Amino acid sequence: MFYNLIKRNSKSGRKENSLYFVSLVISVVAFYVILSIENQDVMKFIKSMESDAVQKLLLLIPIFYVFSLFVLSFLVFFTTRYRLERRSHELGLYLMMGMKRSRLFFMLIAEDMVNTAVAFLAGFPIAILLTEIISLTVSRIIGLGILEHRFTVAWTAVLWTVIGIVLIKIVIMSILSGITVNKEPYVLMKNTDEGEKKRTKRQVSLFFLFIGLIFLGIAYSLGLREGLWEQMRSLLWTVLFGITGTYFLFKGFYFLFQKALKKKTKGLRTFTLRQLQESIFLKSGFLASCSLLLLLAFSCLSFGVSAAFSQKPERFIDFTFVGEEGEVKEKLERAGVMDKFKNFYQMEISLMPTFEGEHTFSNKEMIAALEKLPISDVRNNIINNLEYSDSPYMVRLSSYNQLLESVGKEPLHLEKNEVVLYEDPELRDEESIGILEEALKTGVRLQIDGQDYLMKEKVMSYDVVTDNKITLMDGLIVEDSVFDALHQEGNTECYWNAVLDSKIIEKEGLIKSFTDINKELTKTGIDYESYMENMGRYLFYMVSETYLAVYMGVIFLIIGNTALGTQFLMYQRKTGKRYQALFALGADFAKASKSGRTQVRWYFFLPVAVAVVSSAFGIQAMTNGLLSSYYEQQQSSMLVMSFVVVILIVVVEWVYIRAVMKNSDRNIHALLERKRDE
C-alpha cells in the first residue's frame, strides 16, 4: 500500500506540476546534447582538420556542465519548495494519522526519484533523436552524405546527465524534505498568509526608478562602444551598471503601481493591483534576477541561432597549388586526380615595388573622394588604410577573368589606362565595399609612375585563392601588358587554382570527393590548400558558438521562467485567505480567475519586457565582441535574424504564461471548494 501511495502521489505531482516536469525533461535533453557533442558526425569531421581547436572546445564542456548544474539547482530549489508548501496540509495529515517522520521523508524522496526517472525516460529518447536530426541535417548541409552517418548513443553523456541531475535533486530534496517533516503537524496544516510586510515611501520608490533608468542608459551606451570586449574594465563597468540598474528599476515599479491605484477602479481591479504591488515590491530583487536570466537567455539564443543560420563559405575555388606549372601538373597526373578538375588555371599576383624609386604610386584622389562622403567609423578606417597603402598588390587581368568564368560571371574588360579595385572578402564587409563604390562613382584616378589610371566603379571581391595562402587588403586588377611592365620577378607569385567537376560532387558528395582527393594529394608531397580547410574552420565556429550559446540560452530560459511561475504560485497560495474573503463577499470563480490571470500576465510581463529591451543592446554587444572573423562579414544579417529569434522566444514566453494561468485557476478553484466545505 505504501508503494502504491508513492506511485499515485508521483503521478499526481507530474500532473499538477506539469510546467516543472516539462522543464526537467528539456534540461535532460539540453545536458545530453551538449555532453554528446564529441560523438556527433560534424565534430568528428572538424576534429580531422581543426584538432587543436576542437580539443580546447571539449575542455570547456565540463566547465559548462558544472555551471549548468549550479544554475539548475536554483530551479530545483524553487520548485521543490513550492511543491512541499502546496502539499503542507496533506503532509500534516500524514503525521497526524501516525506516519513516522522517517517514513514520510523516505516517501518524499522516493516520489521525487520516480518523477526524475520518468523525466529521464521521456528526455533521453528525445535527446538522442534530436542529436541524430542535428547530425543528419549538418551532414546534409556540408555534404557528408547520409551514408557517412552512423547512429550512436553517447553512454558517457547519459551517465553524466543522470549523475548530475540526480545528485542535485537528492541534495536539495533531502534538505527541504528534512526541514518539512520536522515541523509539527499543526504548523503544516495551518494556511499562513504572507508574513512580513515591507513599507516604502513614494519618493524613495521614484528615486529608485529614476536611478535605475539612468544606470541602464549608461550600460546600454557602454555596451554599444567598439572595442568593449577588449577592455576588461569597460566590460565590468557595463555589467555592473546593467545589473544595478535592473535591480533599482524593479524597486521603482512600486511608484507606478501607487499611481495606478489612485485611479477609479471597477470590480477586482484594486485587489489585483494590490496583489501585484505587494508581490512585485516584496520580491523586487527576485524579479530583477529572473529578468537578468531571461536577458541572458534571449541574448544567447538569438546569437546562437543566428550564427547557425549564417551562410557557409562560398565555393569559388576548390584547390590552390603552389609550384611550377610543369611540376604541379606532373604530380597531379601521377596522383590520378587531374581528370577530376573541370577548371585548372593560373592566378598571377605581384607586389608593385615602390621602394628605392623602382615605381611611384599615388591614391590621393581616392582618399579625397572618400573624405567627401558622410563621416563614419568604417569610412575613416578605409581612409586610414589607404594612406598607408603605397605598394599595392597587382592581379593579372587574364588570371582573374579565368576565376570569374569558372564561377559563371562575366569577364572584365579593361583598357591599358584602366584598373579595378580588389578587396579581400575576409577584410572588407558589404558596408565597406558600398562606401568604396560610392567614392568610385566620381571618376577617381590613380597615378602610377606619373601616369593616370581610371578606376572602374565596380569593386571585385572574389577570393583569388583558397583559404589563407594569401590575403590582399587592397589590390589592383590590371591589364596584362600593364602587369608585365610593372611587376618584378622576385615580387611575383604564381598559384594554380582548380575547380572540381560538378558531376563527381553530385555522385560522391562534397566531403567524400575532397577526402578522396586529399588522400591522393598527400602522397605526392605537393604544396596545396583546399576549400575544406575553410569549411572546417567555418564549422568549428558554427558548432562552438552555436551549440554553446543555444545550450546556455535554453538553460537560462527554463530556469528564469520556471522560477517566475513557481514563485508566483507560492505567493498566491500564501495569500489564499484573501481569495476566500473575496468568495465570502460574493465574488465568483470567474472574477477571481480573471484577477489571477491578470496578475500572472503582469508578473511575467515586467521581467520579460525589461529583458527584451535590454537584449536589443545585449545582442548588438555580443555580435560586436564575440563574432569570429568569419561571421563579421554577416553581422547585419545576423542582427536581423537575432531580433526575429527574440520575437519567437516571446511566443514561447506566452506558452509559459498560459501554463501558469492554468495552475492559478486550479489553485483558486481549490480555495473556492475549501471555502464551500467550511
XYZ file of C-alpha atoms in Angstrom:
678
model
C 0.000 0.000 0.000
C 2.832 2.391 0.859
C 4.469 1.925 -2.554
C 1.118 2.380 -4.282
C 0.812 5.663 -2.413
C 4.242 6.731 -3.722
C 3.234 5.771 -7.254
C -0.095 7.634 -7.009
C 1.477 10.758 -5.500
C 4.205 10.803 -8.160
C 1.649 10.652 -10.948
C -0.438 13.368 -9.296
C 2.688 15.510 -8.822
C 3.591 15.306 -12.525
C 0.090 16.368 -13.469
C -0.157 19.249 -11.007
C 3.411 20.457 -11.673
C 3.482 19.837 -15.416
C 5.426 23.059 -16.028
C 8.286 21.892 -13.825
C 8.209 18.352 -15.236
C 8.450 19.624 -18.826
C 11.296 21.942 -17.776
C 13.120 18.970 -16.250
C 12.706 16.950 -19.457
C 14.078 19.865 -21.512
C 17.029 20.099 -19.111
C 17.765 16.395 -19.646
C 17.712 16.951 -23.419
C 19.992 20.001 -23.170
C 22.517 18.213 -20.939
C 22.700 15.195 -23.242
C 23.088 17.259 -26.418
C 25.996 19.296 -25.090
C 27.729 16.328 -23.409
C 27.435 14.172 -26.539
C 28.901 16.803 -28.852
C 32.140 14.824 -29.249
C 30.219 11.857 -30.707
C 28.391 13.841 -33.399
C 29.399 13.412 -37.046
C 30.138 17.071 -37.603
C 32.548 17.179 -34.634
C 34.384 14.066 -35.849
C 34.799 15.730 -39.239
C 36.038 19.017 -37.753
C 38.449 17.151 -35.493
C 40.286 15.825 -38.543
C 41.064 19.425 -39.615
C 40.980 21.593 -36.502
C 42.079 19.065 -33.867
C 43.761 21.580 -31.525
C 40.781 23.946 -31.562
C 38.357 21.054 -31.007
C 40.360 19.795 -28.027
C 40.203 23.258 -26.443
C 36.438 23.332 -27.034
C 35.958 19.905 -25.459
C 37.920 21.029 -22.412
C 35.315 23.775 -21.900
C 32.380 21.340 -21.859
C 32.953 20.169 -18.226
C 33.045 23.824 -17.131
C 29.705 24.500 -18.832
C 28.355 21.272 -17.315
C 29.246 22.247 -13.745
C 27.976 25.806 -14.213
C 24.692 24.482 -15.644
C 24.226 22.184 -12.654
C 24.799 25.139 -10.339
C 22.162 27.203 -12.146
C 19.775 24.243 -12.376
C 19.987 23.800 -8.610
C 18.110 27.090 -8.177
C 15.289 25.798 -10.367
C 15.097 22.565 -8.347
C 15.142 24.531 -5.086
C 12.269 26.877 -6.030
C 10.049 24.174 -7.498
C 10.688 21.706 -4.659
C 9.892 24.334 -2.048
C 6.680 25.240 -3.892
C 5.578 21.598 -4.142
C 6.227 20.961 -0.441
C 4.404 24.128 0.608
C 1.483 23.227 -1.640
C 1.254 19.797 -0.016
C 1.872 21.003 3.557
C -1.731 20.317 4.635
C -1.550 16.801 3.172
C 1.813 16.112 4.818
C 0.481 17.350 8.142
C -2.393 14.879 7.884
C 0.057 12.019 7.277
C 1.833 12.879 10.538
C -1.455 13.307 12.396
C -2.509 9.825 11.264
C 0.638 8.301 12.728
C 3.134 8.117 9.867
C 6.703 8.233 11.148
C 8.782 11.221 10.141
C 11.497 8.972 8.680
C 8.894 7.145 6.600
C 7.428 10.450 5.355
C 10.939 11.632 4.484
C 11.600 8.444 2.513
C 8.225 8.793 0.745
C 9.037 12.347 -0.444
C 12.475 11.326 -1.704
C 11.034 8.246 -3.433
C 8.284 10.282 -5.147
C 10.836 12.751 -6.457
C 13.138 9.987 -7.732
C 10.214 8.313 -9.534
C 9.384 11.589 -11.283
C 13.054 12.093 -12.109
C 13.244 8.588 -13.599
C 10.161 9.315 -15.732
C 11.808 12.566 -16.881
C 14.883 10.565 -17.928
C 12.740 8.006 -19.771
C 10.991 10.837 -21.629
C 14.038 13.040 -22.135
C 16.720 10.663 -23.379
C 14.791 9.346 -26.423
C 14.017 12.958 -27.390
C 17.669 13.938 -26.858
C 19.008 11.017 -28.908
C 16.516 11.711 -31.695
C 17.422 15.409 -31.641
C 21.169 14.751 -31.882
C 20.556 12.372 -34.798
C 18.469 15.012 -36.586
C 21.183 17.615 -35.963
C 23.877 15.261 -37.283
C 21.867 14.348 -40.374
C 20.955 17.975 -41.073
C 24.523 19.256 -40.726
C 25.826 16.276 -42.702
C 23.415 17.134 -45.488
C 24.385 20.817 -45.433
C 28.153 20.235 -45.562
C 27.981 17.280 -47.924
C 28.941 14.355 -45.697
C 26.008 12.400 -47.044
C 23.566 10.169 -45.185
C 25.640 7.056 -45.969
C 28.521 8.508 -43.937
C 26.272 8.866 -40.869
C 26.436 6.274 -38.090
C 23.780 6.015 -35.365
C 25.390 6.337 -31.940
C 24.287 6.668 -28.342
C 26.685 8.624 -26.141
C 26.512 6.498 -22.991
C 29.004 8.747 -21.235
C 26.655 11.697 -21.809
C 23.750 9.632 -20.451
C 25.765 8.696 -17.351
C 26.888 12.233 -16.502
C 23.411 13.651 -17.153
C 21.910 11.134 -14.707
C 24.651 11.675 -12.111
C 24.430 15.472 -12.231
C 20.646 15.830 -12.081
C 20.110 13.040 -9.517
C 22.847 14.462 -7.286
C 21.430 17.991 -7.071
C 17.867 16.686 -6.665
C 18.812 14.337 -3.825
C 20.785 17.044 -2.004
C 18.100 19.747 -2.324
C 15.195 17.373 -1.760
C 16.870 15.944 1.350
C 17.422 19.400 2.848
C 13.918 20.747 2.141
C 12.148 17.484 2.982
C 14.091 17.246 6.235
C 13.001 20.753 7.207
C 9.375 19.975 6.290
C 8.944 16.641 8.076
C 10.482 18.034 11.286
C 7.694 20.606 11.595
C 4.774 19.931 13.885
C 1.574 18.696 12.194
C -0.466 21.743 13.221
C 2.155 24.032 11.616
C 1.971 22.105 8.341
C -1.838 22.141 8.333
C -2.024 25.865 9.017
C -2.652 28.006 5.910
C -0.485 31.009 6.741
C -0.650 34.333 4.981
C 2.341 36.279 3.778
C 4.059 37.308 6.989
C 6.486 40.179 6.659
C 5.283 43.363 5.049
C 7.660 45.983 3.764
C 6.774 49.615 3.521
C 8.325 52.333 1.460
C 7.737 55.922 0.540
C 6.655 57.002 -2.906
C 9.546 59.464 -3.127
C 12.082 56.725 -2.392
C 10.478 54.443 -4.995
C 10.516 57.262 -7.569
C 14.205 57.836 -6.821
C 14.938 54.143 -7.433
C 13.029 54.261 -10.721
C 14.935 57.337 -11.884
C 18.355 55.961 -10.886
C 17.549 52.593 -12.475
C 16.741 54.196 -15.831
C 19.936 56.275 -15.711
C 22.119 53.262 -14.882
C 20.532 51.175 -17.635
C 21.065 54.021 -20.112
C 24.751 54.143 -19.164
C 25.033 50.352 -19.546
C 23.372 50.466 -22.974
C 25.674 53.225 -24.220
C 28.784 51.444 -22.914
C 27.637 48.169 -24.461
C 27.478 49.663 -27.955
C 31.021 51.062 -27.873
C 33.563 49.462 -30.173
C 36.342 47.500 -28.515
C 34.259 46.843 -25.374
C 35.319 43.178 -25.142
C 38.983 44.100 -25.488
C 38.897 46.293 -22.373
C 38.026 44.245 -19.273
C 37.458 47.330 -17.142
C 34.859 48.765 -19.546
C 33.137 45.377 -19.786
C 32.936 45.073 -15.997
C 31.500 48.587 -15.693
C 28.895 47.765 -18.335
C 27.818 44.617 -16.484
C 27.807 46.423 -13.130
C 25.650 49.318 -14.374
C 23.318 46.886 -16.135
C 22.755 44.663 -13.085
C 22.429 47.568 -10.630
C 20.119 49.482 -12.958
C 17.831 46.461 -13.345
C 17.527 45.980 -9.570
C 16.792 49.685 -8.999
C 14.243 49.687 -11.809
C 12.212 46.885 -10.221
C 12.292 48.655 -6.861
C 10.928 51.726 -8.630
C 7.914 49.878 -10.051
C 6.222 50.322 -6.639
C 5.726 54.003 -7.525
C 3.969 53.139 -10.798
C 1.519 50.819 -9.032
C 0.817 53.511 -6.445
C -0.112 55.889 -9.260
C -2.373 53.272 -10.839
C -4.186 52.654 -7.521
C -5.286 56.298 -7.332
C -7.440 55.928 -10.416
C -11.063 54.907 -10.101
C -11.457 51.177 -10.498
C -14.212 48.631 -11.038
C -14.622 45.049 -9.956
C -11.500 43.380 -8.591
C -9.040 45.774 -10.264
C -7.988 47.297 -6.929
C -7.499 43.829 -5.430
C -5.438 42.802 -8.465
C -3.244 45.905 -8.268
C -2.736 45.472 -4.527
C -1.661 41.881 -5.046
C 0.746 42.883 -7.807
C 2.116 45.841 -5.895
C 2.855 43.687 -2.870
C 4.207 40.657 -4.731
C 6.448 42.677 -7.040
C 7.735 45.070 -4.393
C 8.335 42.367 -1.780
C 10.147 40.261 -4.394
C 11.731 43.028 -6.482
C 15.214 41.503 -6.153
C 13.929 38.095 -7.224
C 12.120 39.533 -10.257
C 15.206 41.517 -11.250
C 17.288 38.316 -11.071
C 14.774 36.473 -13.262
C 14.797 39.365 -15.724
C 18.589 39.151 -15.959
C 18.349 35.384 -16.533
C 15.852 35.993 -19.340
C 18.144 38.676 -20.776
C 20.967 36.123 -20.931
C 18.575 33.591 -22.471
C 17.361 35.996 -25.160
C 20.895 37.136 -25.999
C 22.435 33.644 -26.081
C 19.612 32.053 -28.073
C 19.489 34.916 -30.579
C 23.252 34.896 -31.037
C 23.430 31.114 -31.338
C 20.503 30.616 -33.710
C 21.547 33.484 -35.990
C 25.075 32.004 -36.179
C 23.587 28.615 -37.097
C 21.662 30.144 -40.000
C 24.613 32.151 -41.279
C 25.865 31.488 -44.777
C 28.641 28.957 -45.155
C 31.755 29.828 -47.234
C 31.027 30.118 -50.940
C 32.848 27.712 -53.249
C 34.690 29.581 -55.967
C 37.943 27.622 -55.866
C 38.348 24.061 -54.576
C 42.151 23.704 -54.535
C 45.132 26.054 -54.797
C 48.545 24.581 -55.656
C 51.972 26.209 -55.385
C 54.874 25.481 -57.741
C 55.947 25.499 -61.371
C 53.235 24.615 -63.871
C 55.004 21.535 -65.237
C 55.839 20.198 -61.776
C 52.318 20.755 -60.429
C 50.607 19.111 -63.403
C 53.017 16.178 -63.361
C 52.276 15.443 -59.688
C 48.519 15.773 -60.226
C 48.671 13.412 -63.196
C 50.686 10.913 -61.154
C 48.102 11.105 -58.334
C 45.333 10.426 -60.867
C 43.266 13.489 -59.935
C 43.901 15.830 -62.863
C 40.918 14.500 -64.798
C 38.619 15.312 -61.846
C 39.057 19.068 -62.363
C 36.803 20.926 -64.775
C 38.920 24.089 -64.466
C 42.647 24.454 -63.885
C 44.183 27.907 -64.310
C 46.983 30.190 -63.181
C 46.485 33.032 -60.685
C 49.370 35.519 -61.007
C 49.825 38.154 -58.288
C 52.628 40.680 -57.824
C 53.539 43.308 -55.252
C 54.210 46.617 -57.017
C 57.782 47.603 -55.968
C 57.782 51.294 -54.947
C 60.805 51.146 -52.655
C 64.162 52.657 -53.725
C 62.466 54.573 -56.551
C 61.506 51.467 -58.540
C 57.991 52.795 -59.241
C 55.816 55.609 -57.914
C 52.214 55.247 -56.743
C 49.604 57.758 -55.528
C 45.950 57.262 -54.481
C 45.288 60.832 -53.265
C 42.211 61.224 -55.498
C 40.658 58.121 -53.951
C 41.280 59.415 -50.431
C 39.869 62.840 -51.388
C 36.712 61.210 -52.817
C 36.197 59.221 -49.615
C 36.645 62.322 -47.452
C 33.667 63.928 -49.224
C 31.360 61.082 -48.125
C 29.423 61.160 -44.815
C 31.645 60.622 -41.786
C 31.568 57.154 -40.226
C 33.968 54.810 -38.440
C 34.048 52.487 -41.462
C 34.892 55.334 -43.846
C 37.631 56.591 -41.520
C 39.167 53.113 -41.271
C 39.235 52.800 -45.061
C 40.924 56.199 -45.424
C 43.476 55.280 -42.756
C 44.343 52.025 -44.560
C 44.647 53.740 -47.945
C 47.017 56.365 -46.548
C 49.498 53.588 -45.764
C 48.888 51.659 -48.989
C 51.838 52.819 -51.117
C 52.787 49.384 -52.528
C 49.566 47.671 -53.638
C 49.286 44.148 -54.982
C 48.509 43.684 -58.675
C 46.406 40.849 -60.105
C 46.792 39.881 -63.770
C 43.514 40.516 -65.651
C 43.593 37.249 -67.605
C 44.058 35.281 -64.354
C 41.140 36.964 -62.637
C 38.921 36.544 -65.706
C 39.507 32.785 -65.573
C 38.323 32.892 -61.950
C 35.184 34.801 -62.975
C 34.457 32.414 -65.819
C 34.853 29.382 -63.528
C 32.042 30.722 -61.306
C 29.834 31.756 -64.234
C 30.486 35.511 -64.061
C 31.077 37.914 -66.913
C 34.805 38.624 -67.521
C 36.251 42.109 -67.031
C 37.255 44.297 -69.990
C 39.974 46.852 -69.298
C 41.937 49.323 -71.366
C 45.615 49.914 -70.651
C 44.806 53.028 -68.627
C 42.048 51.355 -66.524
C 42.229 49.361 -63.280
C 39.719 47.618 -60.989
C 39.958 47.799 -57.209
C 40.149 44.395 -55.497
C 39.212 43.909 -51.821
C 39.601 40.657 -49.903
C 36.131 39.480 -48.696
C 37.539 38.494 -45.293
C 38.787 42.029 -44.651
C 36.020 44.117 -46.216
C 32.317 43.698 -45.485
C 29.384 44.838 -47.614
C 29.279 48.249 -45.957
C 32.956 48.921 -46.718
C 32.601 47.865 -50.350
C 29.488 50.032 -50.678
C 31.411 53.084 -49.435
C 34.279 52.396 -51.836
C 31.941 52.037 -54.821
C 30.165 55.262 -53.853
C 33.500 57.095 -53.933
C 34.480 55.492 -57.277
C 31.347 56.879 -58.965
C 33.012 60.308 -59.012
C 35.611 59.150 -61.565
C 38.670 58.509 -59.424
C 42.139 58.125 -60.941
C 45.348 56.609 -59.628
C 48.841 57.745 -60.528
C 51.465 55.084 -61.289
C 54.863 56.333 -62.473
C 53.205 59.705 -63.144
C 50.556 58.215 -65.462
C 46.809 58.358 -64.727
C 44.774 55.147 -64.462
C 40.957 55.378 -64.298
C 39.404 53.222 -61.557
C 36.278 51.354 -62.634
C 33.196 51.862 -60.456
C 32.776 48.178 -59.548
C 34.842 46.668 -56.694
C 35.748 42.985 -57.122
C 35.949 40.735 -54.062
C 36.008 37.080 -55.128
C 38.799 35.157 -53.371
C 41.830 34.823 -55.644
C 42.973 31.600 -53.901
C 41.521 29.147 -51.381
C 41.748 29.683 -47.654
C 44.726 31.727 -46.421
C 47.526 31.211 -48.957
C 47.467 34.949 -49.494
C 45.303 37.789 -48.177
C 45.073 41.084 -50.074
C 43.801 44.133 -48.204
C 43.844 46.441 -51.245
C 44.795 45.190 -54.702
C 44.504 46.333 -58.308
C 43.368 44.185 -61.218
C 45.344 45.465 -64.198
C 45.536 44.689 -67.922
C 48.162 42.034 -68.811
C 50.563 44.384 -70.581
C 50.491 46.774 -67.600
C 51.145 43.841 -65.265
C 54.141 42.779 -67.375
C 55.537 46.306 -67.335
C 55.154 46.882 -63.585
C 55.803 43.515 -61.966
C 59.177 42.392 -60.681
C 60.274 38.744 -60.771
C 61.146 38.479 -57.084
C 57.848 40.025 -56.010
C 55.579 37.879 -58.208
C 53.852 34.696 -57.074
C 52.048 32.152 -59.253
C 49.306 29.925 -57.897
C 47.299 27.234 -59.668
C 43.586 27.122 -58.915
C 41.447 24.066 -59.574
C 37.677 23.503 -59.502
C 36.176 20.021 -59.127
C 33.869 18.586 -61.760
C 30.285 19.044 -60.513
C 29.340 15.547 -61.718
C 31.816 13.992 -59.267
C 30.372 16.031 -56.378
C 26.811 15.058 -57.301
C 27.801 11.394 -57.411
C 30.029 11.103 -54.322
C 29.071 14.106 -52.196
C 31.145 17.194 -51.411
C 33.066 15.899 -48.391
C 33.827 12.443 -49.798
C 35.076 13.959 -53.069
C 37.502 16.205 -51.212
C 38.535 13.488 -48.775
C 39.409 11.042 -51.553
C 41.446 13.638 -53.455
C 43.212 14.799 -50.280
C 44.360 11.217 -49.622
C 45.960 11.035 -53.054
C 47.498 14.522 -52.884
C 49.087 13.807 -49.502
C 51.168 11.047 -51.107
C 52.668 13.448 -53.698
C 54.090 15.981 -51.202
C 52.647 18.846 -53.256
C 52.094 22.197 -51.503
C 48.370 22.963 -51.596
C 45.305 24.192 -49.704
C 41.672 23.246 -50.215
C 38.196 24.628 -49.668
C 37.708 22.023 -46.932
C 40.142 23.826 -44.643
C 37.977 26.922 -44.874
C 34.869 24.785 -44.382
C 36.395 23.081 -41.340
C 37.127 26.443 -39.741
C 33.603 27.656 -40.503
C 32.053 24.526 -38.978
C 34.181 24.874 -35.848
C 32.949 28.432 -35.348
C 29.368 27.346 -36.025
C 29.468 24.424 -33.613
C 31.360 26.175 -30.820
C 29.453 29.449 -30.933
C 26.054 27.998 -31.855
C 25.913 24.910 -29.648
C 27.246 26.584 -26.521
C 25.180 29.758 -26.930
C 21.932 27.872 -27.616
C 22.632 25.435 -24.776
C 23.181 28.206 -22.224
C 20.197 30.125 -23.617
C 17.893 27.127 -23.132
C 19.135 26.575 -19.562
C 18.636 30.240 -18.632
C 15.204 30.349 -20.301
C 13.969 27.268 -18.444
C 15.222 28.428 -15.072
C 14.071 32.028 -15.425
C 10.536 31.127 -16.495
C 10.027 28.197 -14.142
C 11.336 30.225 -11.203
C 8.907 33.040 -12.056
C 5.994 30.622 -12.317
C 6.682 28.741 -9.104
C 7.359 31.935 -7.140
C 4.036 33.437 -8.250
C 2.119 30.266 -7.383
C 3.811 30.132 -3.976
C 2.779 33.723 -3.267
C -0.767 33.019 -4.467
C -1.036 30.057 -2.118
C 0.256 32.061 0.862
C -2.371 34.737 0.232
C -5.139 32.158 -0.190
C -7.229 33.594 2.660
C -7.641 36.800 0.650
C -9.311 34.863 -2.162
C -11.527 33.099 0.369
C -12.509 36.516 1.732
C -13.471 37.556 -1.813
C -15.699 34.496 -2.122
C -17.288 35.319 1.240
C -18.041 38.830 -0.058
C -19.835 37.448 -3.115
C -17.141 37.165 -5.780
C -17.491 34.158 -8.084
C -14.827 31.906 -9.610
C -14.857 33.702 -12.991
C -13.933 37.070 -11.460
C -11.296 35.584 -9.147
C -9.819 33.619 -12.067
C -9.674 36.769 -14.212
C -7.863 38.588 -11.404
C -5.375 35.736 -11.020
C -4.695 35.579 -14.772
C -4.137 39.352 -14.884
C -1.621 39.032 -12.052
C 0.195 36.275 -13.935
C 0.414 38.384 -17.099
C 1.868 41.375 -15.272
C 4.138 39.237 -13.106
C 5.720 37.846 -16.273
C 5.384 40.950 -18.437
C 7.597 43.219 -16.344
C 10.696 40.923 -16.236
C 10.207 39.858 -19.864
C 9.713 43.429 -21.132
C 12.858 44.672 -19.365
C 14.782 41.656 -20.706
C 13.569 42.263 -24.285
C 14.599 45.926 -24.216
C 17.991 45.103 -22.703
C 18.504 42.243 -25.182
C 18.291 44.708 -28.087
C 21.538 46.209 -26.777
C 22.947 42.925 -25.433
C 22.678 41.194 -28.821
C 24.407 44.131 -30.508
C 27.214 43.987 -27.937
C 27.620 40.208 -28.348
C 27.802 40.385 -32.141
C 30.325 43.229 -31.906
C 32.608 41.421 -29.485
C 32.122 37.658 -29.780
C 31.771 37.098 -33.520
C 34.615 35.191 -35.114
C 36.334 36.853 -38.058
C 34.344 34.726 -40.497
C 30.983 35.926 -39.144
C 31.923 39.608 -39.035
C 31.029 39.980 -42.716
C 27.494 38.805 -41.930
C 26.891 40.963 -38.861
C 23.957 42.914 -40.321
C 22.033 39.844 -41.451
C 22.751 38.099 -38.145
C 21.352 41.054 -36.191
C 18.119 40.872 -38.188
C 17.886 37.120 -37.555
C 18.606 37.707 -33.849
C 15.628 40.000 -33.406
C 13.409 37.529 -35.274
C 14.526 34.901 -32.747
C 13.628 37.249 -29.869
C 10.092 37.528 -31.277
C 9.837 33.728 -31.436
C 11.068 33.447 -27.834
C 8.353 35.887 -26.753
C 5.858 33.428 -28.265
C 7.407 30.703 -26.090
C 7.006 33.042 -23.119
C 3.287 33.230 -23.835
C 3.116 29.414 -23.661
C 4.745 29.570 -20.211
C 2.313 32.265 -19.124
C -0.672 30.185 -20.272
C 0.618 27.196 -18.285
C 0.965 29.305 -15.110
C -2.533 30.721 -15.689
C -3.984 27.200 -15.684
C -2.176 26.433 -12.429
C -3.525 29.690 -10.989
C -7.076 28.691 -11.933
C -6.529 25.326 -10.276
C -5.316 26.978 -7.056
C -8.255 29.397 -6.958
C -10.724 26.606 -7.641
C -9.251 24.592 -4.754
C -9.635 27.624 -2.450
C -13.261 28.017 -3.536
C -14.006 24.347 -2.799
C -12.331 24.651 0.608
C -14.452 27.704 1.394
C -17.616 25.834 0.484
C -16.622 22.922 2.738
C -16.105 25.318 5.634
